[in-house]
Short mmCIF file of C-alpha atoms and ligand atoms in Angstrom, two decimals:
data_model
loop_
_atom_site.label_atom_id
_atom_site.label_comp_id
_atom_site.label_asym_id
_atom_site.label_seq_id
_atom_site.Cartn_x
_atom_site.Cartn_y
_atom_site.Cartn_z
CA UNK A 1 -17.55 4.37 6.96
CA UNK A 2 -14.22 5.53 5.51
CA UNK A 3 -14.29 2.40 2.04
CA UNK A 4 -10.48 0.96 1.68
CA UNK A 5 -7.73 2.95 -0.05
CA UNK A 6 -7.42 0.31 -2.39
CA UNK A 7 -9.45 -1.81 -4.12
CA UNK A 8 -7.16 -4.84 -5.00
CA UNK A 9 -7.86 -5.72 -8.66
CA UNK A 10 -5.81 -10.27 -8.60
CA UNK A 11 -5.16 -10.36 -12.01
CA UNK A 12 -3.08 -7.35 -11.80
CA UNK A 13 -1.12 -8.29 -8.78
CA UNK A 14 1.86 -10.61 -7.39
CA UNK A 15 -1.32 -11.66 -3.56
CA UNK A 16 -2.39 -14.37 -3.57
CA UNK A 17 -4.57 -13.63 -1.13
CA UNK A 18 -7.92 -10.68 -1.33
CA UNK A 19 -6.39 -7.62 0.68
CA UNK A 20 -8.13 -5.19 1.96
CA UNK A 21 -6.07 -1.86 3.75
CA UNK A 22 -7.20 0.75 5.68
CA UNK A 23 -6.04 4.28 6.76
CA UNK A 24 -5.59 2.86 10.24
CA UNK A 25 -6.62 0.31 12.15
CA UNK A 26 -9.88 1.94 13.60
CA UNK A 27 -11.25 1.86 10.70
CA UNK A 28 -10.06 -1.25 9.87
CA UNK A 29 -11.64 -2.48 12.66
CA UNK A 30 -14.70 -1.07 12.69
CA UNK A 31 -14.51 -3.01 8.63
CA UNK A 32 -14.11 -5.89 10.43
CA UNK A 33 -17.08 -5.70 13.17
CA UNK A 34 -19.37 -4.48 10.28
CA UNK A 35 -18.61 -8.76 8.55
CA UNK A 36 -18.81 -10.02 11.65
CA UNK A 37 -22.19 -7.88 12.51
CA UNK A 38 -24.08 -8.78 9.61
CA UNK A 39 -23.65 -12.29 9.75
CA UNK A 40 -24.83 -12.20 12.66
CA UNK A 41 -27.94 -11.22 11.67
CA UNK A 42 -28.47 -12.69 8.98
CA UNK A 43 -27.97 -15.86 11.16
CA UNK A 44 -30.60 -14.41 13.58
CA UNK A 45 -33.66 -14.13 10.62
CA UNK A 46 -32.96 -17.60 9.21
CA UNK A 47 -32.91 -17.98 12.63
CA UNK A 48 -29.45 -19.98 12.90
CA UNK A 49 -26.61 -20.14 15.63
CA UNK A 50 -24.36 -18.11 13.81
CA UNK A 51 -20.66 -19.65 15.13
CA UNK A 52 -17.85 -17.80 15.12
CA UNK A 53 -14.31 -18.19 15.88
CA UNK A 54 -11.88 -15.41 17.92
CA UNK A 55 -8.61 -14.72 18.49
CA UNK A 56 -6.94 -12.72 21.17
CA UNK A 57 -3.82 -11.00 21.76
CA UNK A 58 -3.01 -6.80 21.24
CA UNK A 59 -4.81 -6.79 17.40
CA UNK A 60 -8.09 -7.93 17.94
CA UNK A 61 -8.89 -5.37 20.70
CA UNK A 62 -10.55 -1.88 18.74
CA UNK A 63 -12.60 -4.54 17.16
CA UNK A 64 -14.27 -6.03 20.85
CA UNK A 65 -14.55 -2.85 21.59
CA UNK A 66 -16.96 -1.78 18.76
CA UNK A 67 -18.34 -5.41 18.66
CA UNK A 68 -19.31 -4.10 22.39
CA UNK A 69 -20.06 -0.62 21.20
CA UNK A 70 -22.10 -2.25 18.22
CA UNK A 71 -24.38 -4.14 21.16
CA UNK A 72 -24.70 -0.92 23.23
CA UNK A 73 -25.64 2.23 20.91
CA UNK A 74 -27.65 -0.05 18.08
CA UNK A 75 -29.08 -3.39 19.84
CA UNK A 76 -26.95 -6.43 18.35
CA UNK A 77 -27.53 -9.10 20.05
CA UNK A 78 -24.89 -12.77 20.25
CA UNK A 79 -28.06 -14.66 22.15
CA UNK A 80 -26.81 -16.78 18.88
CA UNK A 81 -23.89 -16.18 18.35
CA UNK A 82 -21.51 -19.66 19.62
CA UNK A 83 -17.98 -18.74 19.90
CA UNK A 84 -14.28 -20.88 19.76
CA UNK A 85 -11.10 -19.17 20.70
CA UNK A 86 -8.21 -20.54 18.96
CA UNK A 87 -5.40 -20.92 21.88
CA UNK A 88 -4.93 -20.54 25.47
CA UNK A 89 -1.72 -21.11 27.62
CA UNK A 90 -0.86 -23.38 28.51
CA UNK A 91 -0.10 -23.91 32.13
CA UNK A 92 -2.60 -20.79 34.01
CA UNK A 93 -5.67 -20.39 36.11
CA UNK A 94 -8.44 -19.35 33.72
CA UNK A 95 -8.06 -15.96 35.98
CA UNK A 96 -4.66 -14.93 34.67
CA UNK A 97 -4.16 -11.91 34.95
CA UNK A 98 -2.65 -13.01 31.03
CA UNK A 99 -5.28 -16.46 30.54
CA UNK A 100 -7.07 -15.38 27.04
CA UNK A 101 -10.59 -16.99 29.20
CA UNK A 102 -9.82 -13.35 31.32
CA UNK A 103 -8.72 -11.32 28.05
CA UNK A 104 -12.47 -12.62 26.03
CA UNK A 105 -14.25 -12.00 29.14
CA UNK A 106 -12.81 -8.33 29.78
CA UNK A 107 -12.72 -7.60 25.98
CA UNK A 108 -16.46 -8.99 24.38
CA UNK A 109 -18.21 -11.65 26.71
CA UNK A 110 -18.36 -9.30 29.78
CA UNK A 111 -20.16 -6.44 27.63
CA UNK A 112 -22.65 -8.60 25.82
CA UNK A 113 -24.86 -10.78 26.04
CA UNK A 114 -24.10 -14.06 24.62
CA UNK A 115 -25.27 -16.69 26.25
CA UNK A 116 -21.99 -18.70 28.39
CA UNK A 117 -22.95 -22.19 27.58
CA UNK A 118 -21.88 -21.05 24.41
CA UNK A 119 -18.83 -19.71 25.15
CA UNK A 120 -15.83 -22.29 24.53
CA UNK A 121 -12.00 -21.44 25.51
CA UNK A 122 -9.43 -23.88 25.51
CA UNK A 123 -8.55 -24.77 29.58
CA UNK A 124 -4.64 -24.40 30.79
CA UNK A 125 -5.64 -25.59 34.11
CA UNK A 126 -6.78 -29.43 32.70
CA UNK A 127 -4.12 -32.30 33.77
CA UNK A 128 -1.54 -32.78 30.86
CA UNK A 129 -2.29 -36.12 30.68
CA UNK A 130 -5.75 -34.87 29.77
CA UNK A 131 -4.70 -32.40 27.22
CA UNK A 132 -5.42 -34.72 24.06
CA UNK A 133 -8.13 -35.89 25.24
CA UNK A 134 -9.53 -32.58 26.03
CA UNK A 135 -8.66 -31.35 22.50
CA UNK A 136 -10.34 -34.48 20.87
CA UNK A 137 -13.48 -33.69 22.11
CA UNK A 138 -12.72 -29.06 21.21
CA UNK A 139 -13.27 -30.04 17.57
CA UNK A 140 -15.44 -32.82 17.72
CA UNK A 141 -17.52 -29.53 19.24
CA UNK A 142 -16.57 -26.95 16.47
CA UNK A 143 -17.83 -29.88 14.24
CA UNK A 144 -21.33 -30.81 16.22
CA UNK A 145 -21.62 -26.52 15.94
CA UNK A 146 -21.82 -26.87 12.36
CA UNK A 147 -17.91 -26.19 11.92
CA UNK A 148 -17.05 -22.54 11.84
CA UNK A 149 -18.78 -19.53 9.61
CA UNK A 150 -16.48 -16.87 10.28
CA UNK A 151 -12.83 -17.57 11.87
CA UNK A 152 -10.83 -13.75 12.88
CA UNK A 153 -6.79 -14.34 13.39
CA UNK A 154 -4.52 -12.30 14.92
CA UNK A 155 -0.52 -13.27 13.13
CA UNK A 156 2.39 -13.34 14.37
CA UNK A 157 5.68 -11.95 13.42
CA UNK A 158 7.03 -14.97 12.29
CA UNK A 159 4.16 -15.29 10.51
CA UNK A 160 1.97 -18.01 13.19
CA UNK A 161 -1.70 -18.72 13.75
CA UNK A 162 -3.15 -19.68 16.33
CA UNK A 163 -0.34 -20.54 18.18
CA UNK A 164 0.70 -23.02 14.74
CA UNK A 165 4.23 -21.48 15.16
CA UNK A 166 6.52 -21.93 11.69
CA UNK A 167 6.47 -25.58 10.96
CA UNK A 168 2.62 -26.39 11.76
CA UNK A 169 1.47 -28.85 9.36
CA UNK A 170 -1.50 -27.69 7.50
CA UNK A 171 -3.13 -30.95 8.69
CA UNK A 172 -2.72 -29.95 12.39
CA UNK A 173 -5.67 -30.46 14.39
CA UNK A 174 -6.13 -28.90 18.16
CA UNK A 175 -2.87 -29.98 19.96
CA UNK A 176 -0.45 -28.73 22.76
CA UNK A 177 2.00 -27.06 21.32
CA UNK A 178 5.85 -25.78 22.35
CA UNK A 179 5.47 -21.81 21.53
CA UNK A 180 8.96 -20.34 20.26
CA UNK A 181 10.93 -17.85 22.03
CA UNK A 182 9.89 -15.29 18.93
CA UNK A 183 6.51 -15.22 19.80
CA UNK A 184 7.45 -16.13 23.60
CA UNK A 185 9.14 -12.16 23.54
CA UNK A 186 6.66 -10.81 21.29
CA UNK A 187 4.10 -11.43 24.10
CA UNK A 188 5.73 -11.01 27.34
CA UNK A 189 4.70 -7.74 27.45
CA UNK A 190 2.23 -8.88 29.76
CA UNK A 191 3.89 -10.82 31.82
CA UNK A 192 6.84 -9.43 34.39
CA UNK A 193 9.42 -10.61 32.64
CA UNK A 194 10.17 -13.33 29.18
CA UNK A 195 11.01 -16.52 31.94
CA UNK A 196 7.34 -16.15 32.88
CA UNK A 197 5.12 -17.00 30.13
CA UNK A 198 4.41 -20.24 29.36
CA UNK A 199 6.59 -22.76 27.67
CA UNK A 200 3.27 -23.87 25.96
CA UNK A 201 -0.11 -23.83 24.54
CA UNK A 202 -3.29 -25.18 23.10
CA UNK A 203 -3.95 -24.44 20.05
CA UNK A 204 -6.75 -25.15 17.22
CA UNK A 205 -4.67 -27.09 14.08
CA UNK A 206 -4.27 -25.91 10.93
CA UNK A 207 -6.71 -27.90 9.81
CA UNK A 208 -9.19 -26.57 12.38
CA UNK A 209 -8.91 -23.57 10.75
CA UNK A 210 -8.62 -24.27 7.51
CA UNK A 211 -12.08 -25.39 7.90
CA UNK A 212 -13.87 -22.32 8.63
CA UNK A 213 -16.38 -21.28 6.12
CA UNK A 214 -14.60 -17.47 6.19
CA UNK A 215 -11.22 -16.74 6.68
CA UNK A 216 -10.28 -12.85 7.86
CA UNK A 217 -6.97 -11.92 8.53
CA UNK A 218 -6.37 -9.13 10.94
CA UNK A 219 -2.96 -7.00 11.17
CA UNK A 220 -1.47 -3.36 11.96
CA UNK A 221 1.67 -1.64 12.27
CA UNK A 222 5.19 -1.55 10.69
CA UNK A 223 5.93 -4.54 12.72
CA UNK A 224 3.94 -7.04 10.89
CA UNK A 225 4.87 -5.56 7.27
CA UNK A 226 7.63 -8.53 6.12
CA UNK A 227 5.19 -11.38 7.24
CA UNK A 228 2.51 -10.03 5.21
CA UNK A 229 4.40 -9.83 2.17
CA UNK A 230 5.22 -13.17 2.75
CA UNK A 231 2.71 -14.77 3.77
CA UNK A 232 0.42 -12.71 0.64
CA UNK A 233 2.89 -12.34 -1.69
CA UNK A 234 5.41 -15.42 -0.89
CA UNK A 235 4.84 -19.22 -2.41
CA UNK A 236 2.68 -21.32 -0.15
CA UNK A 237 4.71 -23.33 2.96
CA UNK A 238 4.56 -24.31 6.83
CA UNK A 239 8.03 -22.66 7.55
CA UNK A 240 4.90 -19.64 7.47
CA UNK A 241 1.76 -20.77 8.29
CA UNK A 242 0.01 -18.14 7.17
CA UNK A 243 0.84 -18.18 3.46
CA UNK A 244 -1.46 -21.32 3.86
CA UNK A 245 -4.35 -19.64 3.86
CA UNK A 246 -3.54 -18.72 0.07
CA UNK A 247 -5.69 -22.14 0.17
CA UNK A 248 -8.28 -21.67 1.58
CA UNK A 249 -11.12 -20.07 -1.22
CA UNK A 250 -12.55 -16.73 1.44
CA UNK A 251 -9.73 -15.74 3.07
CA UNK A 252 -9.09 -12.42 3.78
CA UNK A 253 -6.60 -9.96 4.95
CA UNK A 254 -7.04 -6.33 6.81
CA UNK A 255 -4.84 -3.99 6.92
CA UNK A 256 -3.73 -0.94 7.67
CA UNK A 257 -2.10 1.58 5.36
CA UNK A 258 1.51 0.22 8.03
CA UNK A 259 1.73 -3.54 7.01
CA UNK A 260 0.59 -2.33 4.03
CA UNK A 261 4.06 -1.09 3.28
CA UNK A 262 6.09 -4.17 2.45
CA UNK A 263 3.27 -5.30 -0.36
CA UNK A 264 4.15 -4.56 -4.00
CA UNK A 265 1.83 -2.52 -4.50
CA UNK A 266 3.04 0.43 -1.68
CA UNK A 267 6.93 -0.67 -2.15
CA UNK A 268 7.48 -1.57 -6.33
CA UNK A 269 3.61 -0.38 -7.88
CA UNK A 270 5.22 -0.41 -10.94
CA UNK A 271 5.44 -3.43 -11.36
CA UNK A 272 1.87 -4.22 -9.88
CA UNK A 273 0.85 -2.51 -13.32
CA UNK A 274 -0.16 0.98 -14.37
CA UNK A 275 1.46 3.75 -12.26
CA UNK A 276 1.22 6.99 -11.61
CA UNK A 277 5.19 9.32 -12.31
CA UNK A 278 4.55 11.26 -10.01
CA UNK A 279 8.61 13.30 -9.23
CA UNK A 280 8.31 11.05 -6.04
CA UNK A 281 6.66 8.10 -7.85
CA UNK A 282 9.94 8.50 -9.97
CA UNK A 283 12.90 9.09 -7.46
CA UNK A 284 11.36 5.61 -5.44
CA UNK A 285 11.96 3.81 -8.32
CA UNK A 286 15.08 5.16 -9.00
CA UNK A 287 16.88 5.16 -6.15
CA UNK A 288 14.87 1.11 -5.41
CA UNK A 289 16.66 -0.11 -9.35
CA UNK A 290 19.39 1.93 -7.46
CA UNK A 291 20.24 -0.56 -4.62
CA UNK A 292 19.55 -3.11 -6.13
CA UNK A 293 21.30 -3.36 -8.80
CA UNK A 294 24.60 -1.69 -6.78
CA UNK A 295 25.15 0.80 -8.94
CA UNK A 296 26.03 4.99 -8.16
CA UNK A 297 21.89 7.10 -9.90
CA UNK A 298 24.14 8.84 -12.87
CA UNK A 299 25.52 4.82 -14.02
CA UNK A 300 21.93 2.88 -14.66
CA UNK A 301 20.98 3.40 -18.31
CA UNK A 302 18.71 2.17 -20.78
CA UNK A 303 18.98 -1.43 -20.01
CA UNK A 304 18.56 -1.86 -16.18
CA UNK A 305 15.13 -0.06 -16.39
CA UNK A 306 14.00 -2.04 -19.62
CA UNK A 307 15.56 -4.67 -17.08
CA UNK A 308 14.27 -3.66 -13.81
CA UNK A 309 10.59 -3.77 -14.53
CA UNK A 310 11.15 0.31 -15.74
CA UNK A 311 10.29 -0.14 -19.35
CA UNK A 312 7.45 2.78 -19.45
CA UNK A 313 9.28 5.18 -17.28
CA UNK A 314 11.53 4.86 -20.36
CA UNK A 315 9.07 5.30 -22.51
CA UNK A 316 7.56 8.10 -20.41
CA UNK A 317 10.35 10.03 -20.16
CA UNK A 318 13.00 9.01 -23.10
CA UNK A 319 16.05 8.04 -22.00
CA UNK A 320 17.88 7.06 -18.31
CA UNK A 321 20.19 10.43 -18.70
CA UNK A 322 16.91 12.23 -18.18
CA UNK A 323 15.30 10.57 -15.35
CA UNK A 324 19.17 9.73 -13.33
CA UNK A 325 19.04 13.29 -13.74
CA UNK A 326 15.67 14.45 -11.83
CA UNK A 327 16.52 11.80 -9.51
CA UNK A 328 19.70 12.72 -9.24
CA UNK A 329 18.58 16.37 -8.26
CA UNK A 330 15.69 14.95 -6.97
CA UNK A 331 18.16 13.39 -4.63
CA UNK A 332 20.44 15.97 -4.18
CA UNK A 333 17.98 18.54 -3.12
CA UNK A 334 16.91 16.67 0.57
CA UNK A 335 20.80 17.89 1.62
CA UNK A 336 21.86 21.31 2.92
CA UNK A 337 23.98 22.85 5.25
CA UNK A 338 21.28 24.90 6.03
CA UNK A 339 19.09 22.48 8.68
CA UNK A 340 16.67 25.05 9.95
CA UNK A 341 16.43 26.57 6.77
CA UNK A 342 17.91 29.55 4.59
CA UNK A 343 16.70 33.13 5.88
CA UNK A 344 15.33 35.16 3.83
CA UNK A 345 16.29 33.37 0.41
CA UNK A 346 13.85 31.48 -2.33
CA UNK A 347 15.13 28.35 -2.70
CA UNK A 348 11.84 26.74 -3.44
CA UNK A 349 13.49 22.81 -4.29
CA UNK A 350 15.11 23.30 -1.28
CA UNK A 351 13.91 19.96 2.40
CA UNK A 352 13.30 22.75 4.53
CA UNK A 353 10.85 25.94 5.00
CA UNK A 354 13.13 29.93 4.82
CA UNK A 355 10.00 31.15 7.15
CA UNK A 356 9.30 31.59 10.05
CA UNK A 357 13.10 32.55 11.45
CA UNK A 358 14.73 31.05 13.72
CA UNK A 359 12.61 28.34 14.58
CA UNK A 360 11.91 26.70 17.88
CA UNK A 361 13.21 22.72 16.86
CA UNK A 362 12.91 19.49 18.94
CA UNK A 363 15.09 17.03 18.49
CA UNK A 364 13.21 13.58 20.01
CA UNK A 365 16.97 11.42 21.48
CA UNK A 366 15.77 7.52 22.53
CA UNK A 367 19.53 7.54 24.39
CA UNK A 368 21.07 10.35 26.28
CA UNK A 369 23.23 10.26 23.40
CA UNK A 370 21.81 9.75 20.38
CA UNK A 371 20.97 13.24 19.36
CA UNK A 372 25.45 14.34 19.90
CA UNK A 373 26.62 10.56 18.36
CA UNK A 374 23.50 11.23 14.84
CA UNK A 375 22.87 14.28 14.61
CA UNK A 376 25.45 16.30 16.37
CA UNK A 377 26.14 18.54 12.73
CA UNK A 378 22.69 19.01 12.50
CA UNK A 379 21.62 20.10 16.15
CA UNK A 380 25.98 21.80 15.78
CA UNK A 381 24.58 23.63 12.88
CA UNK A 382 20.25 24.71 14.25
CA UNK A 383 21.57 25.47 17.70
CA UNK A 384 24.65 28.82 15.00
CA UNK A 385 22.27 29.80 12.61
CA UNK A 386 19.92 31.55 15.16
CA UNK A 387 17.49 28.17 16.30
CA UNK A 388 16.31 27.46 19.30
CA UNK A 389 16.27 23.83 19.60
CA UNK A 390 15.22 21.82 22.82
CA UNK A 391 16.43 17.75 22.68
CA UNK A 392 14.07 15.54 24.01
CA UNK A 393 15.62 12.49 25.51
CA UNK A 394 13.04 9.62 25.56
CA UNK A 395 13.76 7.07 28.13
CA UNK A 396 10.93 5.18 30.35
CA UNK A 397 13.15 4.30 33.69
CA UNK A 398 13.48 0.72 33.29
CA UNK A 399 15.10 -0.48 30.10
CA UNK A 400 18.38 0.63 28.14
CA UNK A 401 18.58 4.23 30.46
CA UNK A 402 17.29 4.14 34.07
CA UNK A 403 16.32 6.47 36.14
CA UNK A 404 20.06 6.39 37.43
CA UNK A 405 21.77 7.62 34.13
CA UNK A 406 19.33 9.77 33.77
CA UNK A 407 20.33 11.55 37.24
CA UNK A 408 23.53 10.93 36.08
CA UNK A 409 23.72 13.40 33.64
CA UNK A 410 21.56 15.73 34.96
CA UNK A 411 24.11 16.13 38.25
CA UNK A 412 26.86 16.58 35.10
CA UNK A 413 24.39 19.14 33.32
CA UNK A 414 23.80 21.68 36.43
CA UNK A 415 27.46 21.32 37.67
CA UNK A 416 28.75 21.84 33.74
CA UNK A 417 26.74 25.07 34.43
CA UNK A 418 27.00 26.07 37.48
CA UNK A 419 30.55 25.40 36.84
CA UNK A 420 30.47 28.14 33.66
CA UNK A 421 27.72 30.45 36.00
CA UNK A 422 24.53 29.07 33.98
CA UNK A 423 22.30 30.37 35.85
CA UNK A 424 19.48 28.09 34.93
CA UNK A 425 16.64 27.63 37.15
CA UNK A 426 15.05 25.16 35.45
CA UNK A 427 17.54 23.28 35.50
CA UNK A 428 18.01 21.91 38.60
CA UNK A 429 14.47 22.23 39.01
CA UNK A 430 14.03 19.59 36.59
CA UNK A 431 16.58 17.67 38.36
CA UNK A 432 15.05 18.28 42.20
CA UNK A 433 11.01 16.36 40.40
CA UNK A 434 13.71 13.40 39.17
CA UNK A 435 15.48 12.42 42.22
CA UNK A 436 11.59 13.26 44.47
C1 F6R B 522 -4.11 -14.60 19.57
C2 F6R B 522 -3.57 -16.09 18.91
C3 F6R B 522 -2.15 -15.19 17.98
C4 F6R B 522 -2.09 -13.68 18.00
C5 F6R B 522 -1.24 -13.55 17.38
C6 F6R B 522 -0.42 -11.90 17.49
O1 F6R B 522 -5.75 -15.74 19.83
O2 F6R B 522 -3.99 -16.32 18.31
O3 F6R B 522 -1.90 -15.98 16.87
O4 F6R B 522 -3.21 -13.86 17.02
O5 F6R B 522 0.59 -13.46 17.93
O6 F6R B 522 -0.17 -10.92 18.52
P1 F6R B 522 -1.15 -9.59 18.20
O7 F6R B 522 -2.25 -10.04 17.91
O8 F6R B 522 -1.07 -9.51 20.46
O9 F6R B 522 0.33 -9.13 17.67
#
């Protein structure tokens, strides 16, 4: 298993919760699975039960797959595991495709040797008047099991943990809650459309979660980066429930690199301590500062560098004038009139290689007009400069760009070719396939 990319020194950091960053979600999930396995085994050795708090959603799928693998290939037994799930939609049939009861069976419980008596998941079928008593009992059962040894969490884009939406109290216990619209939207991919996503859910409370002896929160992907940054680096606030975890004394955030990109150590590493001033880092720091102070790069002064945490760079490079020029030239060299590279010319700083020439290029266009609207000039240059240019239009056919819209464009292209006597058998073939 690979080591985390960084080992964090909290004294030298903006981070108020320990963070481990892995190159991708697979490696991060393997790390979490190994922590769970070690805990289960150490409890087994002492003849004790291991009480796990479990999450659902897209984040833990790879983790559960790894736990299943550990069970099947390495003999990890779940016989001593007692589990409590965080939440469930309300109302929902236990066996509904989208129920978290079903999710847990599909992804974990049906594939390991856990005793079904030890599984606890909020029930979305109970009558509303019984929900309060059910929640009270759920809390009691956690207490009777000796409390949660390890709680696994995901995080919502709005910072929710479990289904404790922004505004939930740090004292909240298991209860019925209203889901935020943003949560319903984020989870609508599991349903036919957003109107089918339940408006309510039963969730463990934040107090319940905070009572766990150890907590691991996982977050994967760029979309989680802003909320991870706020939870880890901003002040504690009930508006971002995950930030309350700063007050828990054994919580770790496990991230992949993309979910970590908004952390200061990535975004402005020069602010977190020593930093290696590679040319790329100099450019990043200078551009970041120029945007922040609202000045052109060439107008930045020594004082700007000092006032914005870049005094070290000044010491290393001497003078704002020199650094400004270095950053400016690097920016300038990203612009070219030869987007496919300039043939037969050796230009070390050119953004594109001169060979091979000509090149085969693919332009990926999320809509059948983005290629022209967003990069029409580049498209034209590539073509005029002798490259072979293809466009890949990316559409699922059912959201912004319908199938009908696509075939209309293709009809136009084929008609256009016919009108100008361009014999392109391929486009006719593709149109025929699209129609059928
Ligand atoms: C699910 C849960 C939620 C999810 C969160 C992230 O049991 O408690 O807090 O962890 O909504 O969902 P995904 O992982 O789908 O991004």
